[in-house]
Amino acid sequence: MKKIFITLLAIVATTTLFAQDQQGSLVKTGDQVPNFSVLTLDGKEFAISDLKGKVVLVNFFATWCGPCMKELPEVESQLWPKFKNENFAMVSIGREHTKEQLEAFNEKKGFTFPIAPDPKREVYAKFASQYIPRNFIVDKTGKIVWQGVGFSQEELGHMMKVIQENL
C-alpha cells in the first residue's frame, strides 16, 4: 500500500510540474527566443540579439522563491564554472526585483554569473506567465532547445547535458 501511495504521489507531482510548465510557458521548444535586453548588476547590457553563435541560458528567479534559492547556488558551483567561456552566455533575471534589491541580495550570496533586474516582469512576460524558477536554453541559432520549471538535481544535470550537447 505504501509503495502504491508513493508511486501515485510521484505521478501526481510529475504531472503537476508538466502541467505547470505547459500552462505557464508562452514559448515552445523550437521557437526563436523572444528578443530582449537587460542591464546586469555590473552595468553591462545583455542583449539576446547580440549572442547568436553562443549557447545561452536564460534563468528567471525571485529572492523569495525557495526552489530558486536551492537552484542558484548549484548554478554557481556546478554549471557556471563548467560552461563559462566564449561559446556560452547566461543571465539570471530577478523577476519583480529592482537593481538595488538584487545588489543587496547578491552582496550576501556572492554569485559571479550575470544577474539582471526585471522589476515590471517585462522580460519574463515574453517567456511565461507564471512559475519560477524557469530556465530556457537557446542554441547558437537563437532557437529555444530546452525549457524547464522548478528545481531538482536531476533537472540541473539534464540542463547541463543539453548545454554541453549544443556547444
CSV table of C-alpha atoms in Angstrom, one decimal:
chain,number,residue,atom,x,y,z
A,1,MET,CA,0.0,0.0,0.0
A,2,LYS,CA,2.8,2.3,0.9
A,3,LYS,CA,4.6,1.7,-2.5
A,4,ILE,CA,1.3,2.4,-4.3
A,5,PHE,CA,0.9,5.7,-2.4
A,6,ILE,CA,4.5,6.8,-3.2
A,7,THR,CA,4.1,5.9,-6.8
A,8,LEU,CA,0.8,7.8,-7.1
A,9,LEU,CA,2.4,10.8,-5.3
A,10,ALA,CA,5.3,10.8,-7.8
A,11,ILE,CA,2.9,10.6,-10.8
A,12,VAL,CA,0.9,13.5,-9.4
A,13,ALA,CA,4.0,15.6,-8.7
A,14,THR,CA,5.4,14.9,-12.2
A,15,THR,CA,2.1,15.6,-13.9
A,16,THR,CA,1.7,18.8,-11.9
A,17,LEU,CA,5.1,20.1,-12.9
A,18,PHE,CA,4.5,19.2,-16.5
A,19,ALA,CA,1.1,20.9,-16.4
A,20,GLN,CA,2.6,24.0,-14.8
A,21,ASP,CA,5.3,24.1,-17.5
A,22,GLN,CA,2.7,23.8,-20.3
A,23,GLN,CA,0.3,26.2,-18.6
A,24,GLY,CA,2.7,28.9,-17.7
A,25,SER,CA,5.0,28.9,-20.7
A,26,LEU,CA,4.4,31.4,-23.5
A,27,VAL,CA,7.1,30.0,-25.8
A,28,LYS,CA,7.7,26.4,-27.0
A,29,THR,CA,10.8,24.4,-27.5
A,30,GLY,CA,11.7,25.0,-31.2
A,31,ASP,CA,10.6,28.7,-31.1
A,32,GLN,CA,13.0,31.5,-31.7
A,33,VAL,CA,13.9,33.2,-28.4
A,34,PRO,CA,12.0,36.4,-27.7
A,35,ASN,CA,14.1,39.5,-28.2
A,36,PHE,CA,15.1,41.2,-25.0
A,37,SER,CA,17.8,43.3,-23.5
A,38,VAL,CA,18.6,43.8,-19.8
A,39,LEU,CA,21.3,45.7,-17.8
A,40,THR,CA,23.2,43.4,-15.5
A,41,LEU,CA,24.2,44.4,-12.0
A,42,ASP,CA,27.7,45.3,-13.2
A,43,GLY,CA,26.1,47.8,-15.7
A,44,LYS,CA,26.7,45.7,-18.9
A,45,GLU,CA,24.0,45.2,-21.5
A,46,PHE,CA,22.9,41.6,-22.0
A,47,ALA,CA,21.1,41.7,-25.4
A,48,ILE,CA,20.0,38.3,-26.7
A,49,SER,CA,20.2,39.5,-30.3
A,50,ASP,CA,24.0,40.0,-29.8
A,51,LEU,CA,24.5,36.4,-28.7
A,52,LYS,CA,23.9,34.5,-32.0
A,53,GLY,CA,26.7,31.9,-32.2
A,54,LYS,CA,26.6,31.2,-28.5
A,55,VAL,CA,24.6,28.8,-26.4
A,56,VAL,CA,22.6,30.9,-23.9
A,57,LEU,CA,20.9,30.0,-20.6
A,58,VAL,CA,18.2,32.4,-19.5
A,59,ASN,CA,17.1,31.9,-15.9
A,60,PHE,CA,14.3,33.5,-14.1
A,61,PHE,CA,14.2,33.6,-10.3
A,62,ALA,CA,13.0,35.6,-7.3
A,63,THR,CA,14.7,36.1,-3.9
A,64,TRP,CA,11.6,34.8,-2.1
A,65,CYS,CA,11.3,31.6,-4.1
A,66,GLY,CA,12.5,28.6,-2.1
A,67,PRO,CA,13.4,26.4,-5.1
A,68,CYS,CA,15.2,29.3,-6.7
A,69,MET,CA,17.4,29.7,-3.6
A,70,LYS,CA,18.3,26.0,-3.9
A,71,GLU,CA,19.0,26.3,-7.7
A,72,LEU,CA,21.2,29.4,-7.8
A,73,PRO,CA,24.0,28.1,-5.5
A,74,GLU,CA,24.1,24.9,-7.7
A,75,VAL,CA,24.3,27.0,-10.8
A,76,GLU,CA,27.2,29.0,-9.2
A,77,SER,CA,29.1,25.9,-8.1
A,78,GLN,CA,28.4,23.4,-10.9
A,79,LEU,CA,27.1,25.0,-14.1
A,80,TRP,CA,28.7,28.4,-14.3
A,81,PRO,CA,32.3,27.2,-13.7
A,82,LYS,CA,31.9,24.4,-16.2
A,83,PHE,CA,30.5,26.4,-19.1
A,84,LYS,CA,31.8,29.9,-18.6
A,85,ASN,CA,33.6,30.6,-21.8
A,86,GLU,CA,33.4,32.4,-25.2
A,87,ASN,CA,30.8,30.0,-26.6
A,88,PHE,CA,28.3,30.2,-23.6
A,89,ALA,CA,26.4,33.1,-22.0
A,90,MET,CA,23.9,33.2,-19.2
A,91,VAL,CA,21.8,35.7,-17.3
A,92,SER,CA,19.8,35.2,-14.2
A,93,ILE,CA,16.8,37.6,-14.2
A,94,GLY,CA,15.3,38.6,-11.0
A,95,ARG,CA,11.5,38.7,-11.6
A,96,GLU,CA,9.9,41.7,-9.9
A,97,HIS,CA,13.1,42.9,-8.3
A,98,THR,CA,14.9,46.2,-8.7
A,99,LYS,CA,18.6,46.7,-9.2
A,100,GLU,CA,19.0,47.8,-5.6
A,101,GLN,CA,17.2,44.8,-4.2
A,102,LEU,CA,19.3,42.4,-6.3
A,103,GLU,CA,22.5,44.2,-5.4
A,104,ALA,CA,21.7,43.7,-1.7
A,105,PHE,CA,20.8,40.1,-2.4
A,106,ASN,CA,24.0,39.4,-4.3
A,107,GLU,CA,26.1,41.1,-1.7
A,108,LYS,CA,25.0,38.4,0.7
A,109,LYS,CA,25.2,35.5,-1.8
A,110,GLY,CA,28.3,36.4,-3.9
A,111,PHE,CA,27.1,34.9,-7.2
A,112,THR,CA,29.5,35.6,-10.0
A,113,PHE,CA,27.2,34.9,-13.0
A,114,PRO,CA,25.4,37.9,-14.6
A,115,ILE,CA,22.2,38.9,-12.8
A,116,ALA,CA,19.7,41.5,-14.0
A,117,PRO,CA,16.5,43.0,-12.7
A,118,ASP,CA,13.1,42.7,-14.3
A,119,PRO,CA,11.0,44.9,-11.9
A,120,LYS,CA,7.9,45.0,-14.0
A,121,ARG,CA,8.1,41.4,-15.4
A,122,GLU,CA,8.6,42.9,-18.9
A,123,VAL,CA,11.2,40.3,-20.0
A,124,TYR,CA,9.5,37.4,-18.0
A,125,ALA,CA,6.2,38.2,-19.8
A,126,LYS,CA,7.8,37.4,-23.1
A,127,PHE,CA,8.6,33.8,-21.9
A,128,ALA,CA,6.0,32.8,-19.3
A,129,SER,CA,3.0,33.9,-17.3
A,130,GLN,CA,3.8,32.1,-14.0
A,131,TYR,CA,6.1,29.7,-12.1
A,132,ILE,CA,9.7,30.0,-11.2
A,133,PRO,CA,12.5,29.1,-11.3
A,134,ARG,CA,12.2,28.8,-15.0
A,135,ASN,CA,15.1,28.1,-17.4
A,136,PHE,CA,15.5,28.4,-21.2
A,137,ILE,CA,18.4,27.1,-23.2
A,138,VAL,CA,18.9,28.8,-26.5
A,139,ASP,CA,21.1,27.3,-29.2
A,140,LYS,CA,23.7,29.1,-31.4
A,141,THR,CA,21.0,30.0,-34.0
A,142,GLY,CA,18.7,31.6,-31.4
A,143,LYS,CA,16.2,28.7,-31.1
A,144,ILE,CA,14.9,27.5,-27.7
A,145,VAL,CA,16.1,23.9,-27.4
A,146,TRP,CA,15.1,23.2,-23.9
A,147,GLN,CA,13.0,24.7,-21.1
A,148,GLY,CA,12.3,23.7,-17.6
A,149,VAL,CA,10.4,24.9,-14.5
A,150,GLY,CA,11.2,24.1,-10.9
A,151,PHE,CA,14.5,22.7,-9.5
A,152,SER,CA,15.9,19.3,-8.8
A,153,GLN,CA,19.4,17.9,-9.1
A,154,GLU,CA,18.2,15.7,-12.0
A,155,GLU,CA,16.8,18.8,-13.8
A,156,LEU,CA,20.2,20.6,-13.3
A,157,GLY,CA,22.0,17.6,-14.7
A,158,HIS,CA,19.7,17.4,-17.7
A,159,MET,CA,20.1,21.1,-18.3
A,160,MET,CA,23.9,20.8,-18.2
A,161,LYS,CA,23.8,17.9,-20.6
A,162,VAL,CA,21.7,19.9,-23.1
A,163,ILE,CA,24.1,22.9,-22.8
A,164,GLN,CA,27.1,20.5,-23.5
A,165,GLU,CA,25.3,18.9,-26.5
A,166,ASN,CA,24.7,22.4,-28.0
A,167,LEU,CA,28.2,23.9,-27.5
